Amino acid sequence: MTSSSGETPKHVLILGSGVFGLSTALALASRPHFSSSRITIVDQFNPHESNSTEPNPSASSIDTSRIIRADYASAPYARLALAAQELWRDVSDEGWGGQGRYHQNGLLLTTDAGQEDYVRRSLDNVRYLTAEGQTEEVFGEEDVDRLMGNHGISSGTWGYLNRGSGWADAEAAMKWAISRVNRNRVEVRKESVHRLLLSEDGTSVVGAQLGDDSKISADLTVLAGGAWSASLIDLRGRVKATGQILGYLTISKEEREKFQKLPTLLNMSRGLFLMPPSGGYLKVARHAFGYENPQRLAGVLGCDEELEVSVPDTDLAVPAEGQNAIRQFLRQLFPPQSDLHGIADRPFAKTRVCWYTDTPTGDFLVDFHPEYGRSLLVATGGSGHGFKFLPVLGEKVVDRLEGCLEDDLASLWKWTEPRSRDDPWQTEDGSRGGIRGMLLEDERMKTM
């Protein structure tokens, strides 16, 4: 039913331990159809801890916080996010939101004049799917400031508050998911992946060669490598890695108390958002078109010669362009009359470039690779919004394996013809802000 021969696979190999990989492993382990299947996850995890399966600190979901929202202009994503949110709201010790992993503080989405389309469609979907009174429209700066605690905060000309949205401690949730995987008959192997292996006739993927030159065979391989996926198979025109900026500022105990109960603030026109404090830091980030890092790679499945793809460059501080964008956003957010005005000029405690796995439309890619039958399922393309679906995404991936994924999701996530490989593209889902076409190396050189 799910392997290239049509039978239940004896061994399922999952490449990647991010949101797609962990969630898929948990779903497979719980499905009767795969009760006799061996399940293995391979990832380098934290390369600084030789005997540990701690998450890789370079992975996009290893962070202090991620927004948990059902605020989507696309109805299928809004419905799926609501299903995930119900599980996040389980704050028992064994629930997804337990032990402080989830906080429901609300989300304030704002937009600048003339750029309201995405936010209006999101509001329509949330109002249709949730209880009356969960949302409140915002008209101008006075409403924004009132909902943000009357601190003189300014952002956008229109928007709405969704009291049902919240945020999760992303790193804690990923560690908890790994602990669940370790308890659920899933073999976890700590190693990098060098390349995929083909059958003698070249029609099926039969496993992977690992970074230590060992080989691991499988009847079904699930490629869930996140921003590294395009370094293993040719995904040009379909998937690419883009670097997004995160900045963290140390705040005082009094400032933490001011921010703690305020909603997350996301200005959709500028792509910048302000998270509630976590771990003593106030976090500001940008959901944008991002930086690209094109590199020449050889040995990529589906390409006989070197190809140029954008891949992550990890452990980087944010370039000057990004740091300036964060400071400008904070100055706009906290104008001189605000009692929080001084935060904008405070030194960063740390900055980070986080790597999205972008697709042209912002839709996930969850489908069989057409050239390799049912031996290779590609599950990637989180496009900066995959984390919130961690409790439910794997169930949908396994639904695709079993041929029962809902039609609307199957249509959104299917393997499609790529954009022209010579035609630059960015994610055009209506949610991005910032400058298009920035190259990481150019911005780094400007910083020196």
XYZ file of C-alpha atoms in Angstrom:
448
model
C 0.000 0.000 0.000
C 2.813 2.388 0.760
C 6.124 1.014 -0.556
C 7.249 0.884 -4.180
C 5.988 -2.707 -4.387
C 2.584 -1.785 -2.981
C 3.211 -3.635 0.300
C 3.568 -2.275 3.784
C 7.223 -1.208 4.072
C 9.373 -3.312 6.379
C 11.612 -0.318 7.049
C 10.704 3.378 6.908
C 13.694 5.737 6.924
C 13.000 9.359 7.913
C 15.760 11.813 7.043
C 15.459 14.771 9.382
C 14.308 15.333 12.971
C 12.588 18.683 12.548
C 8.850 19.301 12.691
C 8.041 17.177 9.633
C 10.333 14.305 10.635
C 9.408 13.995 14.314
C 5.697 14.460 13.737
C 5.736 11.832 10.968
C 7.625 9.332 13.147
C 5.100 9.738 15.965
C 2.182 9.260 13.569
C 3.730 6.173 11.949
C 4.397 4.602 15.341
C 0.726 4.983 16.295
C -0.840 3.628 13.066
C -1.895 -0.051 13.034
C -0.975 -0.287 9.351
C 2.686 0.307 10.252
C 2.737 -1.738 13.479
C 5.232 -4.215 11.993
C 7.349 -1.601 10.219
C 10.762 -0.659 11.539
C 11.001 3.156 11.800
C 14.339 5.002 11.828
C 15.104 8.714 12.074
C 18.527 9.905 10.945
C 19.803 13.389 11.778
C 23.010 14.898 13.049
C 21.051 16.369 15.987
C 23.339 18.550 18.102
C 26.815 18.078 16.605
C 28.365 19.539 19.765
C 26.995 16.701 21.930
C 28.546 13.431 20.777
C 26.259 11.039 22.671
C 23.080 13.082 22.694
C 19.960 13.352 20.580
C 19.363 16.914 21.691
C 17.908 18.986 18.814
C 20.331 20.557 16.375
C 20.644 24.213 17.505
C 20.778 25.260 13.828
C 17.301 23.883 13.100
C 14.643 26.510 12.445
C 12.340 25.360 15.269
C 14.965 25.455 18.002
C 14.154 28.800 19.539
C 12.634 30.473 22.569
C 9.201 30.922 21.009
C 6.950 30.371 18.006
C 3.502 31.830 17.308
C 0.606 29.357 17.539
C -2.204 30.793 15.427
C -5.088 29.815 13.210
C -4.923 33.224 11.531
C -4.593 32.220 7.880
C -5.978 33.689 4.687
C -6.198 30.073 3.431
C -9.146 28.181 4.944
C -7.521 24.687 4.855
C -4.558 25.943 6.874
C -6.846 27.784 9.305
C -8.812 24.566 9.926
C -5.683 22.467 10.375
C -4.124 25.059 12.686
C -7.242 25.028 14.871
C -6.957 21.242 15.179
C -3.317 21.627 16.215
C -4.202 24.395 18.640
C -6.638 22.158 20.485
C -3.711 19.826 21.224
C -1.425 22.700 22.207
C -4.050 23.727 24.764
C -3.619 20.413 26.575
C -1.361 21.648 29.385
C -1.242 18.379 31.319
C 2.266 17.006 31.846
C 1.833 14.652 28.884
C 0.023 17.196 26.712
C 1.693 19.161 23.934
C 1.310 22.381 25.922
C 2.267 20.949 29.305
C 5.115 22.030 31.599
C 4.995 25.584 30.245
C 5.297 24.670 26.571
C 2.189 26.667 25.534
C 0.879 30.097 26.512
C -2.373 31.582 25.217
C -1.807 35.315 25.302
C -3.572 36.319 22.071
C -2.236 37.634 18.769
C -2.637 41.186 17.493
C -2.297 41.326 13.706
C -1.934 44.790 12.228
C -1.435 46.157 8.750
C -0.563 49.455 7.154
C -3.062 51.380 5.001
C -3.732 49.797 1.612
C -2.220 46.416 2.549
C -5.106 44.813 4.418
C -6.017 41.901 2.098
C -4.240 39.012 3.869
C -5.334 40.144 7.324
C -8.964 40.693 6.238
C -9.150 37.180 4.764
C -7.573 35.773 7.929
C -10.169 37.531 10.066
C -12.970 36.149 7.886
C -11.673 32.596 8.352
C -11.168 32.913 12.098
C -14.625 34.404 12.574
C -16.184 31.584 10.552
C -14.336 28.821 12.427
C -14.330 30.073 16.035
C -16.735 31.258 18.709
C -18.237 34.719 18.660
C -16.255 37.210 20.693
C -12.847 35.598 20.170
C -11.748 38.396 17.838
C -11.827 42.183 18.096
C -11.192 44.565 15.219
C -8.610 47.302 15.668
C -9.058 50.755 14.131
C -5.955 52.886 14.419
C -3.143 53.506 16.870
C -5.325 54.168 19.916
C -6.875 50.704 19.700
C -3.454 49.109 19.195
C -2.045 50.886 22.229
C -5.054 49.987 24.394
C -4.713 46.292 23.586
C -0.955 46.488 24.152
C -1.282 47.836 27.682
C -1.330 51.625 27.110
C 2.430 51.993 26.774
C 2.284 54.369 23.808
C 2.744 51.500 21.323
C 2.107 52.246 17.643
C 1.717 49.719 14.794
C -0.451 49.862 11.672
C -3.764 51.448 10.824
C -6.076 48.410 10.990
C -6.118 44.834 12.189
C -7.622 42.552 14.792
C -6.912 40.753 18.055
C -7.427 36.985 18.197
C -7.683 36.051 21.847
C -7.506 32.353 20.974
C -3.960 32.472 19.595
C -0.792 32.053 21.627
C 2.825 30.980 21.540
C 4.909 27.921 22.335
C 8.373 27.388 23.749
C 9.630 25.863 20.519
C 12.852 24.318 21.813
C 11.113 22.729 24.784
C 8.389 21.331 22.517
C 10.937 19.826 20.111
C 12.864 18.227 22.991
C 9.612 16.810 24.320
C 8.729 15.440 20.872
C 12.143 13.743 20.643
C 11.572 12.172 24.056
C 8.221 10.815 22.828
C 9.852 9.417 19.704
C 12.445 7.657 21.859
C 9.620 6.039 23.853
C 7.663 4.886 20.788
C 9.699 2.110 19.126
C 11.461 4.567 16.789
C 15.175 4.023 16.260
C 17.089 7.297 16.375
C 20.468 7.453 14.665
C 22.802 10.403 15.144
C 24.574 11.017 11.820
C 24.525 13.383 8.854
C 23.191 12.252 5.464
C 25.562 12.339 2.495
C 23.271 11.241 -0.349
C 20.274 9.126 -1.297
C 20.822 5.658 -2.790
C 19.094 4.299 -5.889
C 18.240 0.782 -6.980
C 20.360 -0.768 -9.743
C 17.836 0.218 -12.408
C 17.576 3.776 -11.001
C 13.798 3.662 -10.522
C 13.603 3.533 -6.709
C 15.257 5.110 -3.709
C 16.552 2.304 -1.494
C 18.058 4.214 1.408
C 20.851 6.643 2.161
C 24.605 6.897 2.525
C 25.485 8.600 5.789
C 28.210 11.000 6.723
C 30.380 8.211 8.158
C 30.169 6.404 4.748
C 27.896 3.685 6.136
C 24.725 2.832 4.247
C 21.242 2.302 5.559
C 18.617 0.578 3.411
C 14.862 1.168 3.464
C 11.725 0.252 1.565
C 10.347 3.759 2.025
C 12.393 6.920 2.533
C 10.780 10.119 3.840
C 12.849 13.197 3.057
C 12.104 15.673 5.852
C 15.364 17.595 5.835
C 13.923 21.081 6.210
C 16.168 23.783 4.784
C 18.751 21.115 3.902
C 16.314 19.121 1.716
C 17.450 20.788 -1.521
C 21.010 19.562 -0.911
C 19.842 15.943 -1.315
C 17.389 16.072 -4.247
C 16.881 18.542 -7.076
C 14.198 20.918 -5.805
C 15.071 23.928 -7.929
C 11.982 26.022 -8.636
C 10.125 24.215 -5.843
C 12.002 24.670 -2.552
C 14.864 26.844 -1.324
C 16.391 27.943 1.960
C 15.984 31.577 3.008
C 17.555 33.207 6.045
C 15.305 35.148 8.410
C 16.369 37.512 11.181
C 15.892 37.119 14.928
C 17.028 39.618 17.552
C 16.951 39.231 21.340
C 17.174 42.070 23.854
C 17.675 41.722 27.588
C 14.883 43.347 29.568
C 14.451 44.127 33.245
C 12.111 42.333 35.639
C 9.772 45.349 35.547
C 9.744 45.311 31.737
C 9.075 41.556 31.695
C 6.071 42.130 33.920
C 4.751 44.759 31.493
C 5.120 42.483 28.449
C 4.234 39.127 30.008
C 0.468 39.292 29.581
C 0.374 41.304 26.363
C -0.525 39.672 23.047
C 2.073 38.878 20.432
C 2.177 41.751 17.936
C 2.615 40.984 14.221
C 2.642 43.748 11.614
C 1.884 41.870 8.393
C 2.836 44.785 6.134
C 6.383 44.949 7.452
C 6.747 41.263 8.301
C 8.087 42.109 11.762
C 6.730 40.822 15.037
C 7.270 41.209 18.774
C 7.059 38.130 21.017
C 6.309 38.079 24.747
C 9.452 37.662 26.871
C 10.967 34.220 27.335
C 14.111 33.338 29.242
C 14.711 36.983 30.146
C 14.753 38.124 26.522
C 12.392 40.161 24.371
C 12.428 38.685 20.870
C 11.841 40.557 17.610
C 11.811 38.715 14.283
C 11.016 39.265 10.619
C 8.836 37.003 8.465
C 10.165 38.192 5.140
C 11.475 37.233 1.706
C 14.765 36.641 3.466
C 18.385 36.186 2.499
C 19.431 33.595 -0.083
C 22.745 31.755 0.112
C 23.396 30.210 -3.346
C 26.086 27.525 -3.389
C 27.368 25.064 -5.992
C 26.632 21.444 -4.993
C 27.476 18.108 -6.596
C 25.918 14.680 -6.063
C 22.340 15.917 -5.708
C 19.813 13.257 -6.685
C 18.177 14.050 -10.024
C 21.060 16.152 -11.360
C 24.156 14.731 -13.095
C 26.179 17.925 -12.777
C 26.733 20.619 -10.206
C 23.736 22.807 -9.459
C 23.308 26.078 -7.619
C 20.904 26.083 -4.686
C 20.365 28.247 -1.629
C 21.431 26.304 1.469
C 21.761 27.275 5.157
C 24.869 28.902 6.573
C 24.572 28.408 10.303
C 25.819 30.071 13.484
C 25.558 33.543 11.954
C 24.841 36.880 13.534
C 22.242 38.988 11.738
C 23.809 41.342 9.136
C 23.614 45.109 9.630
C 20.611 45.386 7.288
C 18.598 43.081 9.528
C 19.719 44.663 12.771
C 18.785 48.084 11.420
C 15.367 46.772 10.360
C 14.702 45.463 13.864
C 15.733 48.766 15.451
C 13.609 50.766 13.006
C 10.603 48.564 13.824
C 11.165 49.047 17.555
C 11.442 52.818 17.149
C 8.164 52.850 15.226
C 6.588 50.552 17.793
C 7.838 52.548 20.788
C 7.867 56.233 19.689
C 9.354 58.948 21.948
C 6.151 59.309 23.966
C 6.184 55.578 24.872
C 7.467 54.561 28.303
C 9.309 51.735 26.482
C 11.067 54.000 23.972
C 14.591 53.204 25.207
C 14.358 49.526 24.259
C 14.981 50.336 20.580
C 18.551 51.481 21.221
C 19.478 48.755 23.679
C 22.348 46.432 22.647
C 21.305 43.045 21.311
C 21.936 40.188 23.731
C 22.208 37.963 20.657
C 21.017 37.720 17.069
C 20.488 34.752 14.795
C 19.716 33.900 11.181
C 16.927 31.276 11.103
C 16.562 29.208 7.903
C 13.120 28.751 6.357
C 12.359 26.072 3.771
C 10.416 28.215 1.315
C 8.128 27.242 -1.552
C 6.780 29.633 -4.223
C 3.272 29.674 -2.742
C 4.117 29.104 0.927
C 2.370 25.705 0.757
C 4.024 22.598 2.163
C 5.367 19.916 -0.183
C 4.108 16.480 0.916
C 4.056 14.043 -1.970
C 5.800 11.138 -3.646
C 8.627 12.024 -5.986
C 7.241 11.137 -9.440
C 10.504 9.623 -10.703
C 10.886 7.076 -7.913
C 7.462 5.513 -7.527
C 6.338 5.145 -3.934
C 9.853 4.718 -2.542
C 10.498 8.408 -1.803
C 8.057 10.723 -0.059
C 9.119 14.366 0.160
C 7.817 16.135 3.285
C 9.242 19.633 3.520
C 8.575 23.269 2.593
C 7.474 24.569 5.992
C 7.856 28.129 4.632
C 8.203 29.632 8.084
C 4.836 28.442 9.392
C 5.215 24.689 9.919
C 6.000 24.574 13.646
C 2.489 25.315 14.894
C 1.283 22.127 13.143
C 3.733 19.878 15.043
C 0.970 17.965 16.909
C -0.987 17.111 13.725
C 1.294 17.446 10.696
C 2.643 13.903 10.842
C -0.892 12.506 10.785
C -1.450 14.297 7.489
C 1.878 13.059 6.082
C 0.882 9.489 6.942
C -2.575 10.110 5.454
C -0.745 10.933 2.214
C 1.194 7.669 2.514
C -2.039 5.765 2.970
C -3.858 7.640 0.204
C -6.494 9.253 2.410
C -5.319 12.867 2.732
C -8.140 15.402 2.382
C -8.513 16.668 -1.173
C -7.883 20.331 -0.349
C -4.611 19.589 1.452
C -3.519 17.061 -1.174
C -4.046 19.708 -3.855
C -2.078 22.344 -1.939
C 0.799 19.981 -1.072
C 1.197 18.050 -4.323
C 4.342 17.800 -6.438
C 3.944 20.375 -9.203
C 5.910 21.639 -12.157
C 8.715 23.897 -10.881
C 9.127 27.576 -11.502
C 11.672 28.235 -14.226
C 15.106 27.358 -12.866
C 16.471 30.555 -14.351
C 13.659 32.777 -13.048
C 14.205 34.143 -9.503
C 11.218 33.680 -7.219
C 10.116 34.481 -3.680
C 7.307 33.099 -1.548
C 4.124 34.866 -2.628
C 1.497 33.924 -0.053
C 0.641 37.473 1.018
C 2.261 37.166 4.438
C 5.825 38.322 3.690
C 7.433 41.718 4.138
C 10.851 43.223 3.602
C 13.162 43.508 0.592
C 13.179 40.974 -2.228
C 16.214 39.195 -3.607
C 18.755 39.870 -0.867
C 21.896 37.709 -0.922
C 23.437 36.715 2.384
C 27.009 37.206 1.233
C 26.289 40.720 -0.033
C 24.723 41.720 3.273
C 27.553 40.175 5.277
C 30.121 42.097 3.230
C 28.281 45.350 3.946
C 28.503 44.571 7.648
C 32.304 44.181 7.648
